[in-house]
PDB file of C-alpha atoms in Angstrom:
ATOM      1  CA  MET N  15       0.091   0.029   0.052  1.00  0.00           C
ATOM      2  CA  ILE N  16       2.792   2.433   0.742  1.00  0.00           C
ATOM      3  CA  ARG N  17       3.944   2.536  -2.971  1.00  0.00           C
ATOM      4  CA  SER N  18       0.269   3.700  -3.868  1.00  0.00           C
ATOM      5  CA  THR N  19       0.158   6.264  -1.102  1.00  0.00           C
ATOM      6  CA  PHE N  20       0.676   9.956  -1.832  1.00  0.00           C
ATOM      7  CA  ARG N  21      -0.721  11.324   1.354  1.00  0.00           C
ATOM      8  CA  HIS N  22       2.960  11.660   2.897  1.00  0.00           C
ATOM      9  CA  LEU N  23       3.822  14.064   0.207  1.00  0.00           C
ATOM     10  CA  PRO N  24       3.527  17.950   0.950  1.00  0.00           C
ATOM     11  CA  GLY N  25       0.519  19.514  -0.247  1.00  0.00           C
ATOM     12  CA  VAL N  26      -1.383  16.246  -0.980  1.00  0.00           C
ATOM     13  CA  GLY N  27      -4.485  15.533   0.978  1.00  0.00           C
ATOM     14  CA  PRO N  28      -7.219  12.928   0.472  1.00  0.00           C
ATOM     15  CA  GLY N  29      -8.914  14.834  -2.593  1.00  0.00           C
ATOM     16  CA  LYS N  30      -5.590  15.058  -4.440  1.00  0.00           C
ATOM     17  CA  GLU N  31      -4.658  11.661  -3.804  1.00  0.00           C
ATOM     18  CA  ALA N  32      -8.121  10.225  -4.982  1.00  0.00           C
ATOM     19  CA  ARG N  33      -7.736  12.408  -8.174  1.00  0.00           C
ATOM     20  CA  LEU N  34      -4.365  10.929  -8.954  1.00  0.00           C
ATOM     21  CA  TRP N  35      -5.870   7.448  -8.660  1.00  0.00           C
ATOM     22  CA  GLN N  36      -8.767   8.309 -10.823  1.00  0.00           C
ATOM     23  CA  ASP N  37      -6.120   9.532 -13.522  1.00  0.00           C
ATOM     24  CA  GLY N  38      -4.322   6.158 -13.234  1.00  0.00           C
ATOM     25  CA  CYS N  39      -1.654   7.190 -11.148  1.00  0.00           C
ATOM     26  CA  LEU N  40      -1.898   4.098  -9.033  1.00  0.00           C
ATOM     27  CA  THR N  41       1.701   3.998  -7.684  1.00  0.00           C
ATOM     28  CA  TRP N  42       4.696   6.177  -7.628  1.00  0.00           C
ATOM     29  CA  ASP N  43       6.108   4.751 -10.756  1.00  0.00           C
ATOM     30  CA  ASP N  44       2.862   5.655 -12.573  1.00  0.00           C
ATOM     31  CA  ALA N  45       2.823   9.324 -11.260  1.00  0.00           C
ATOM     32  CA  LEU N  46       6.638   9.642 -12.338  1.00  0.00           C
ATOM     33  CA  ALA N  47       5.860   8.309 -15.763  1.00  0.00           C
ATOM     34  CA  ARG N  48       2.672  10.426 -16.407  1.00  0.00           C
ATOM     35  CA  GLY N  49       4.104  13.554 -14.682  1.00  0.00           C
ATOM     36  CA  ARG N  50       0.615  14.471 -13.153  1.00  0.00           C
ATOM     37  CA  LEU N  51       1.835  15.229  -9.623  1.00  0.00           C
ATOM     38  CA  SER N  52       2.573  18.319  -8.212  1.00  0.00           C
ATOM     39  CA  CYS N  53       3.393  19.253  -4.606  1.00  0.00           C
ATOM     40  CA  ARG N  54       4.918  21.812  -2.490  1.00  0.00           C
ATOM     41  CA  GLY N  55       8.528  21.852  -1.483  1.00  0.00           C
ATOM     42  CA  GLY N  56      11.968  22.206  -3.074  1.00  0.00           C
ATOM     43  CA  GLY N  57      12.913  19.822  -5.724  1.00  0.00           C
ATOM     44  CA  GLY N  58       9.393  19.424  -7.182  1.00  0.00           C
ATOM     45  CA  ALA N  59       7.210  16.475  -7.294  1.00  0.00           C
ATOM     46  CA  ALA N  60       9.539  13.907  -9.072  1.00  0.00           C
ATOM     47  CA  ALA N  61      12.310  14.629  -6.387  1.00  0.00           C
ATOM     48  CA  HIS N  62       9.826  13.822  -3.627  1.00  0.00           C
ATOM     49  CA  LEU N  63       8.617  10.685  -5.299  1.00  0.00           C
ATOM     50  CA  GLU N  64      12.173   9.659  -6.034  1.00  0.00           C
ATOM     51  CA  GLU N  65      13.044  10.313  -2.401  1.00  0.00           C
ATOM     52  CA  SER N  66       9.968   8.115  -1.433  1.00  0.00           C
ATOM     53  CA  LYS N  67      11.145   5.228  -3.505  1.00  0.00           C
ATOM     54  CA  ALA N  68      14.729   5.560  -1.979  1.00  0.00           C
ATOM     55  CA  ARG N  69      13.528   5.817   1.629  1.00  0.00           C
ATOM     56  CA  HIS N  70      11.254   2.587   0.957  1.00  0.00           C
ATOM     57  CA  GLU N  71      14.090   0.675  -0.440  1.00  0.00           C
ATOM     58  CA  ALA N  72      16.237   1.526   2.697  1.00  0.00           C
ATOM     59  CA  GLY N  73      13.430   0.302   4.981  1.00  0.00           C
ATOM     60  CA  ASP N  74      13.071   3.769   6.524  1.00  0.00           C
ATOM     61  CA  ALA N  75       9.513   3.330   7.916  1.00  0.00           C
ATOM     62  CA  GLN N  76      10.114   6.142  10.204  1.00  0.00           C
ATOM     63  CA  TRP N  77      10.471   8.673   7.493  1.00  0.00           C
ATOM     64  CA  PHE N  78       6.980   7.796   6.257  1.00  0.00           C
ATOM     65  CA  GLY N  79       5.595   7.543   9.689  1.00  0.00           C
ATOM     66  CA  GLU N  80       6.623  11.136  10.466  1.00  0.00           C
ATOM     67  CA  ARG N  81       4.717  12.357   7.218  1.00  0.00           C
ATOM     68  CA  LEU N  82       1.628  10.461   7.678  1.00  0.00           C
ATOM     69  CA  ALA N  83      -1.276  11.371  10.011  1.00  0.00           C
ATOM     70  CA  PRO N  84      -1.877   8.978  12.986  1.00  0.00           C
ATOM     71  CA  ALA N  85      -5.082   7.636  11.259  1.00  0.00           C
ATOM     72  CA  GLU N  86      -3.198   6.805   8.026  1.00  0.00           C
ATOM     73  CA  GLN N  87      -0.364   4.927   9.599  1.00  0.00           C
ATOM     74  CA  TRP N  88      -2.048   1.676   8.552  1.00  0.00           C
ATOM     75  CA  ARG N  89      -0.667   2.239   5.042  1.00  0.00           C
ATOM     76  CA  LEU N  90       2.597   1.205   6.459  1.00  0.00           C
ATOM     77  CA  PHE N  91       1.606  -2.013   7.866  1.00  0.00           C
ATOM     78  CA  SER N  92       2.043  -4.597   4.915  1.00  0.00           C
ATOM     79  CA  ALA N  93       5.345  -2.938   3.952  1.00  0.00           C
ATOM     80  CA  TYR N  94       7.032  -3.248   7.118  1.00  0.00           C
ATOM     81  CA  ARG N  95       5.197  -6.228   8.854  1.00  0.00           C
ATOM     82  CA  HIS N  96       8.292  -8.038   8.598  1.00  0.00           C
ATOM     83  CA  SER N  97       9.917  -5.779  11.271  1.00  0.00           C
ATOM     84  CA  VAL N  98       7.038  -5.230  13.466  1.00  0.00           C
ATOM     85  CA  ALA N  99       6.755  -4.988  17.379  1.00  0.00           C
ATOM     86  CA  TYR N 100       3.465  -5.231  18.959  1.00  0.00           C
ATOM     87  CA  VAL N 101       3.821  -3.910  22.312  1.00  0.00           C
ATOM     88  CA  ASP N 102       1.807  -3.287  25.529  1.00  0.00           C
ATOM     89  CA  ILE N 103       2.863  -2.149  28.963  1.00  0.00           C
ATOM     90  CA  GLU N 104       1.218  -2.589  32.457  1.00  0.00           C
ATOM     91  CA  THR N 105       1.991  -0.117  35.282  1.00  0.00           C
ATOM     92  CA  THR N 106       1.178   0.455  38.677  1.00  0.00           C
ATOM     93  CA  GLY N 107      -1.723   2.623  38.017  1.00  0.00           C
ATOM     94  CA  MET N 108      -0.599   5.955  39.276  1.00  0.00           C
ATOM     95  CA  ALA N 109       0.379   9.079  37.521  1.00  0.00           C
ATOM     96  CA  TRP N 110       3.902   9.631  36.331  1.00  0.00           C
ATOM     97  CA  PRO N 111       6.453  10.066  38.027  1.00  0.00           C
ATOM     98  CA  MET N 112       5.013   7.992  40.931  1.00  0.00           C
ATOM     99  CA  ALA N 113       4.166   5.149  38.721  1.00  0.00           C
ATOM    100  CA  HIS N 114       6.436   2.609  37.106  1.00  0.00           C
ATOM    101  CA  ILE N 115       6.159  -0.164  34.589  1.00  0.00           C
ATOM    102  CA  THR N 116       5.308  -3.413  36.104  1.00  0.00           C
ATOM    103  CA  SER N 117       5.406  -5.571  32.774  1.00  0.00           C
ATOM    104  CA  ILE N 118       5.947  -5.449  29.029  1.00  0.00           C
ATOM    105  CA  ALA N 119       4.781  -7.863  26.309  1.00  0.00           C
ATOM    106  CA  LEU N 120       6.580  -7.608  22.900  1.00  0.00           C
ATOM    107  CA  TYR N 121       5.547  -9.686  19.917  1.00  0.00           C
ATOM    108  CA  ASP N 122       6.966  -9.717  16.699  1.00  0.00           C
ATOM    109  CA  GLY N 123       4.629 -12.061  14.809  1.00  0.00           C
ATOM    110  CA  VAL N 124       6.769 -14.861  15.776  1.00  0.00           C
ATOM    111  CA  THR N 125       8.234 -14.818  19.241  1.00  0.00           C
ATOM    112  CA  VAL N 126       6.603 -13.542  22.414  1.00  0.00           C
ATOM    113  CA  ARG N 127       8.777 -11.928  25.105  1.00  0.00           C
ATOM    114  CA  THR N 128       8.057 -10.513  28.401  1.00  0.00           C
ATOM    115  CA  TYR N 129       9.578  -8.210  30.748  1.00  0.00           C
ATOM    116  CA  VAL N 130       8.975  -7.835  34.425  1.00  0.00           C
ATOM    117  CA  HIS N 131      10.055  -5.146  36.905  1.00  0.00           C
ATOM    118  CA  GLY N 132      12.898  -6.107  39.083  1.00  0.00           C
ATOM    119  CA  GLU N 133      13.750  -9.228  36.987  1.00  0.00           C
ATOM    120  CA  ASN N 134      14.619  -8.364  33.299  1.00  0.00           C
ATOM    121  CA  LEU N 135      12.730  -5.088  32.401  1.00  0.00           C
ATOM    122  CA  GLU N 136      15.877  -3.371  31.659  1.00  0.00           C
ATOM    123  CA  ALA N 137      16.488  -5.646  28.622  1.00  0.00           C
ATOM    124  CA  PHE N 138      13.593  -4.326  26.874  1.00  0.00           C
ATOM    125  CA  ALA N 139      15.380  -1.041  25.821  1.00  0.00           C
ATOM    126  CA  ASP N 140      17.790  -2.848  23.677  1.00  0.00           C
ATOM    127  CA  ASP N 141      15.298  -5.456  22.359  1.00  0.00           C
ATOM    128  CA  ILE N 142      12.844  -2.809  21.016  1.00  0.00           C
ATOM    129  CA  LEU N 143      15.505  -0.847  18.972  1.00  0.00           C
ATOM    130  CA  PRO N 144      16.012  -2.922  16.051  1.00  0.00           C
ATOM    131  CA  TYR N 145      12.267  -3.081  14.953  1.00  0.00           C
ATOM    132  CA  ARG N 146      11.098  -0.460  12.240  1.00  0.00           C
ATOM    133  CA  LEU N 147       7.310  -0.481  13.008  1.00  0.00           C
ATOM    134  CA  LEU N 148       5.724  -0.253  16.397  1.00  0.00           C
ATOM    135  CA  VAL N 149       2.178  -1.260  16.880  1.00  0.00           C
ATOM    136  CA  THR N 150       0.136  -0.333  19.870  1.00  0.00           C
ATOM    137  CA  PHE N 151      -3.412   0.653  21.102  1.00  0.00           C
ATOM    138  CA  ASN N 152      -3.476   4.147  22.467  1.00  0.00           C
ATOM    139  CA  GLY N 153       0.337   3.892  22.799  1.00  0.00           C
ATOM    140  CA  ARG N 154       0.869   7.300  21.287  1.00  0.00           C
ATOM    141  CA  SER N 155      -0.566   8.843  24.439  1.00  0.00           C
ATOM    142  CA  PHE N 156       0.517   6.188  26.899  1.00  0.00           C
ATOM    143  CA  ASP N 157       2.791   3.319  26.230  1.00  0.00           C
ATOM    144  CA  ALA N 158       5.511   5.196  23.984  1.00  0.00           C
ATOM    145  CA  PRO N 159       5.816   8.308  26.239  1.00  0.00           C
ATOM    146  CA  PHE N 160       5.813   5.814  29.404  1.00  0.00           C
ATOM    147  CA  ILE N 161       8.564   3.699  27.773  1.00  0.00           C
ATOM    148  CA  GLU N 162      10.656   6.727  26.755  1.00  0.00           C
ATOM    149  CA  ARG N 163      10.571   8.351  30.136  1.00  0.00           C
ATOM    150  CA  SER N 164      11.242   5.119  32.038  1.00  0.00           C
ATOM    151  CA  PHE N 165      14.064   3.931  29.971  1.00  0.00           C
ATOM    152  CA  GLY N 166      15.503   7.311  28.815  1.00  0.00           C
ATOM    153  CA  ILE N 167      15.276   6.292  25.045  1.00  0.00           C
ATOM    154  CA  ARG N 168      13.712   7.431  21.943  1.00  0.00           C
ATOM    155  CA  LEU N 169      11.488   4.946  20.022  1.00  0.00           C
ATOM    156  CA  ARG N 170      12.881   5.904  16.562  1.00  0.00           C
ATOM    157  CA  MET N 171      10.688   3.869  14.351  1.00  0.00           C
ATOM    158  CA  ALA N 172       7.074   4.405  12.736  1.00  0.00           C
ATOM    159  CA  HIS N 173       4.221   4.089  15.125  1.00  0.00           C
ATOM    160  CA  LEU N 174       0.792   2.425  14.187  1.00  0.00           C
ATOM    161  CA  ASP N 175      -1.487   3.420  17.051  1.00  0.00           C
ATOM    162  CA  LEU N 176      -4.438   1.342  16.288  1.00  0.00           C
ATOM    163  CA  ARG N 177      -6.799   3.583  18.426  1.00  0.00           C
ATOM    164  CA  PRO N 178      -7.133   6.383  15.872  1.00  0.00           C
ATOM    165  CA  VAL N 179      -6.879   4.089  12.977  1.00  0.00           C
ATOM    166  CA  LEU N 180      -9.625   1.978  14.082  1.00  0.00           C
ATOM    167  CA  ARG N 181     -11.666   5.058  15.163  1.00  0.00           C
ATOM    168  CA  ALA N 182     -11.322   6.441  11.595  1.00  0.00           C
ATOM    169  CA  ALA N 183     -12.934   2.948  10.354  1.00  0.00           C
ATOM    170  CA  GLY N 184     -15.705   3.491  12.796  1.00  0.00           C
ATOM    171  CA  TYR N 185     -14.620   1.418  15.829  1.00  0.00           C
ATOM    172  CA  THR N 186     -14.451   3.577  19.097  1.00  0.00           C
ATOM    173  CA  GLY N 187     -13.901   2.896  22.671  1.00  0.00           C
ATOM    174  CA  GLY N 188     -11.338   0.775  24.519  1.00  0.00           C
ATOM    175  CA  LEU N 189      -9.342  -2.219  23.099  1.00  0.00           C
ATOM    176  CA  LYS N 190     -11.831  -4.854  25.004  1.00  0.00           C
ATOM    177  CA  ARG N 191     -14.951  -3.198  23.429  1.00  0.00           C
ATOM    178  CA  ILE N 192     -13.593  -3.296  19.939  1.00  0.00           C
ATOM    179  CA  GLU N 193     -12.454  -6.899  20.378  1.00  0.00           C
ATOM    180  CA  HIS N 194     -15.811  -7.764  21.752  1.00  0.00           C
ATOM    181  CA  SER N 195     -17.551  -5.877  18.760  1.00  0.00           C
ATOM    182  CA  LEU N 196     -15.485  -8.221  16.290  1.00  0.00           C
ATOM    183  CA  GLY N 197     -16.224 -11.526  18.189  1.00  0.00           C
ATOM    184  CA  MET N 198     -12.703 -11.875  19.718  1.00  0.00           C
ATOM    185  CA  GLY N 199     -12.743 -13.412  23.087  1.00  0.00           C
ATOM    186  CA  ARG N 200     -10.219 -13.932  25.778  1.00  0.00           C
ATOM    187  CA  GLY N 201     -11.149 -17.112  27.538  1.00  0.00           C
ATOM    188  CA  ASP N 202     -10.093 -17.134  31.207  1.00  0.00           C
ATOM    189  CA  LEU N 203      -9.233 -13.598  30.933  1.00  0.00           C
ATOM    190  CA  GLU N 204     -12.566 -12.341  29.812  1.00  0.00           C
ATOM    191  CA  GLY N 205     -13.464  -9.185  31.685  1.00  0.00           C
ATOM    192  CA  VAL N 206      -9.911  -8.580  33.040  1.00  0.00           C
ATOM    193  CA  ASP N 207      -8.940  -5.023  32.499  1.00  0.00           C
ATOM    194  CA  GLY N 208      -6.205  -2.506  33.476  1.00  0.00           C
ATOM    195  CA  PHE N 209      -7.377  -2.246  36.933  1.00  0.00           C
ATOM    196  CA  THR N 210      -7.172  -5.881  37.693  1.00  0.00           C
ATOM    197  CA  ALA N 211      -3.828  -6.103  36.304  1.00  0.00           C
ATOM    198  CA  VAL N 212      -2.765  -3.266  39.000  1.00  0.00           C
ATOM    199  CA  LEU N 213      -4.384  -5.659  41.528  1.00  0.00           C
ATOM    200  CA  LEU N 214      -2.538  -8.611  40.300  1.00  0.00           C
ATOM    201  CA  TRP N 215       0.853  -6.770  40.579  1.00  0.00           C
ATOM    202  CA  GLN N 216      -0.031  -5.529  44.064  1.00  0.00           C
ATOM    203  CA  HIS N 217      -0.910  -9.036  45.047  1.00  0.00           C
ATOM    204  CA  TYR N 218       2.200 -10.542  43.619  1.00  0.00           C
ATOM    205  CA  GLU N 219       4.459  -7.959  45.459  1.00  0.00           C
ATOM    206  CA  ARG N 220       2.505  -8.341  48.729  1.00  0.00           C
ATOM    207  CA  THR N 221       2.758 -12.085  48.757  1.00  0.00           C
ATOM    208  CA  GLY N 222       5.018 -13.504  46.210  1.00  0.00           C
ATOM    209  CA  ASP N 223       2.156 -15.501  44.830  1.00  0.00           C
ATOM    210  CA  VAL N 224       3.605 -16.512  41.219  1.00  0.00           C
ATOM    211  CA  ARG N 225       0.240 -17.198  40.000  1.00  0.00           C
ATOM    212  CA  ALA N 226      -0.653 -13.713  40.180  1.00  0.00           C
ATOM    213  CA  LEU N 227       2.501 -12.754  38.029  1.00  0.00           C
ATOM    214  CA  GLU N 228       1.524 -15.583  35.470  1.00  0.00           C
ATOM    215  CA  THR N 229      -1.902 -14.226  35.352  1.00  0.00           C
ATOM    216  CA  LEU N 230      -0.661 -10.628  34.841  1.00  0.00           C
ATOM    217  CA  LEU N 231       1.722 -11.837  32.166  1.00  0.00           C
ATOM    218  CA  ALA N 232      -1.035 -13.773  30.377  1.00  0.00           C
ATOM    219  CA  TYR N 233      -3.227 -10.762  30.214  1.00  0.00           C
ATOM    220  CA  ASN N 234      -0.407  -8.531  29.017  1.00  0.00           C
ATOM    221  CA  VAL N 235       0.407 -11.123  26.300  1.00  0.00           C
ATOM    222  CA  GLU N 236      -3.187 -11.386  25.238  1.00  0.00           C
ATOM    223  CA  ASP N 237      -3.173  -7.717  24.478  1.00  0.00           C
ATOM    224  CA  VAL N 238      -0.270  -7.921  21.846  1.00  0.00           C
ATOM    225  CA  LEU N 239      -1.550 -10.895  20.350  1.00  0.00           C
ATOM    226  CA  SER N 240      -4.846  -9.019  19.689  1.00  0.00           C
ATOM    227  CA  LEU N 241      -2.956  -6.223  18.193  1.00  0.00           C
ATOM    228  CA  GLU N 242      -1.768  -8.379  15.448  1.00  0.00           C
ATOM    229  CA  GLN N 243      -5.354  -9.456  14.609  1.00  0.00           C
ATOM    230  CA  LEU N 244      -6.516  -5.893  14.927  1.00  0.00           C
ATOM    231  CA  ALA N 245      -3.763  -4.535  12.708  1.00  0.00           C
ATOM    232  CA  VAL N 246      -4.707  -6.974   9.916  1.00  0.00           C
ATOM    233  CA  PHE N 247      -8.353  -6.084  10.243  1.00  0.00           C
ATOM    234  CA  ALA N 248      -7.821  -2.350  10.173  1.00  0.00           C
ATOM    235  CA  TYR N 249      -5.420  -2.589   7.050  1.00  0.00           C
ATOM    236  CA  ASN N 250      -7.993  -4.680   4.982  1.00  0.00           C
ATOM    237  CA  ARG N 251     -10.945  -2.616   6.275  1.00  0.00           C
ATOM    238  CA  HIS N 252      -9.282   0.726   5.057  1.00  0.00           C
ATOM    239  CA  LEU N 253      -8.177  -0.847   1.844  1.00  0.00           C
ATOM    240  CA  ALA N 254     -11.642  -1.991   1.054  1.00  0.00           C
ATOM    241  CA  GLU N 255     -12.827   1.751   1.243  1.00  0.00           C
ATOM    242  CA  LEU N 256     -10.245   2.849  -1.403  1.00  0.00           C
ATOM    243  CA  PRO N 257     -10.613   2.667  -5.340  1.00  0.00           C
ATOM    244  CA  PRO N 258      -9.186  -0.532  -6.884  1.00  0.00           C
ATOM    245  CA  LEU N 259      -5.252  -0.411  -6.496  1.00  0.00           C
ATOM    246  CA  PRO N 260      -2.562  -2.854  -7.112  1.00  0.00           C
ATOM    247  CA  VAL N 261      -2.497  -3.965  -3.553  1.00  0.00           C
ATOM    248  CA  ALA N 262      -3.727  -7.176  -1.879  1.00  0.00           C
ATOM    249  CA  THR N 263      -5.631  -7.806   1.186  1.00  0.00           C
ATOM    250  CA  LEU N 264      -3.921  -9.442   3.912  1.00  0.00           C
ATOM    251  CA  PRO N 265      -4.904 -12.979   5.187  1.00  0.00           C
ATOM    252  CA  GLN N 266      -5.799 -12.846   8.875  1.00  0.00           C
ATOM    253  CA  CYS N 267      -3.336 -14.325  11.225  1.00  0.00           C
ATOM    254  CA  GLY N 268      -3.564 -17.494  13.174  1.00  0.00           C
ATOM    255  CA  CYS N 269      -3.951 -17.126  16.852  1.00  0.00           C
ATOM    256  CA  ALA N 270      -0.351 -17.251  18.431  1.00  0.00           C
ATOM    257  CA  HIS N 271       0.452 -19.129  21.397  1.00  0.00           C
ATOM    258  CA  ASN N 272       0.272 -17.305  24.808  1.00  0.00           C
ATOM    259  CA  PRO N 273       3.172 -18.745  26.915  1.00  0.00           C
ATOM    260  CA  TRP N 274       1.447 -17.861  30.174  1.00  0.00           C
ATOM    261  CA  ASN N 275      -1.588 -19.193  31.781  1.00  0.00           C
ATOM    262  CA  ALA N 276      -4.209 -17.369  33.656  1.00  0.00           C
ATOM    263  CA  HIS N 277      -5.185 -18.579  37.164  1.00  0.00           C
ATOM    264  CA  PRO N 278      -8.922 -18.241  37.422  1.00  0.00           C
ATOM    265  CA  GLU N 279      -8.756 -18.690  41.386  1.00  0.00           C
ATOM    266  CA  VAL N 280      -6.493 -15.828  41.802  1.00  0.00           C
ATOM    267  CA  LEU N 281      -8.718 -13.645  39.730  1.00  0.00           C
ATOM    268  CA  ALA N 282     -11.791 -14.709  41.589  1.00  0.00           C
ATOM    269  CA  ARG N 283     -10.265 -13.672  44.681  1.00  0.00           C
ATOM    270  CA  LEU N 284      -9.079 -10.365  43.646  1.00  0.00           C
ATOM    271  CA  THR N 285     -12.380  -9.420  41.973  1.00  0.00           C
ATOM    272  CA  ARG N 286     -14.838 -10.392  44.523  1.00  0.00           C
TER     273      ARG N 286
END
């Protein structure tokens, strides 16, 4: 989809992009061959398109991410899915700087990794850096700033926050509400939310009950596994709203294995 996108170019909005597609400029190469594109900025349209091609070939997802609106970041997904990090954090529930991260789940479409405060949390700072596309839900407002402040790093990659992307497709509310509307279930973790995650951490710290930590990590991982399914759904949903382009829809991913198990007896005790 990125090679059929013109919205990242200066002065190109939805109307101008639609007219380019209607005129047969379905890709950057089409626009270069036809000479139909004009846009603001030094060097002219051809220079902007040639830079786009060079940036794409170099795998520079961040360059495109900086030039696309948050609701349009879905256009990057298929091109950079090979280097994606689905990330979700859990915290102690207080406001910064009183709060701290309790756990982080990272899934790259193949491997699930979890990080726990007081154990291996610091390793996340190095593990996240090689990825080119970050996928979160509400991460622009919460997860990403919290991570950057906590670790003293900058997340220098494109950021696909699914909340504005799904809102633009007509799906509003929190992650669990959207999952429910799409028929996605969570088994033993049905009904568990961020407040419960705080209670699980408090119980683990107070008692050392590893079942509480395992349940917290199971919940944390379910969030990132869900992000992959929602990213595919959002990509296909937005693509279906566009004119026919030389872009294929994505097959829905299988349900990856969650390496952690929830303990219903612990959840029942904490949520009574």
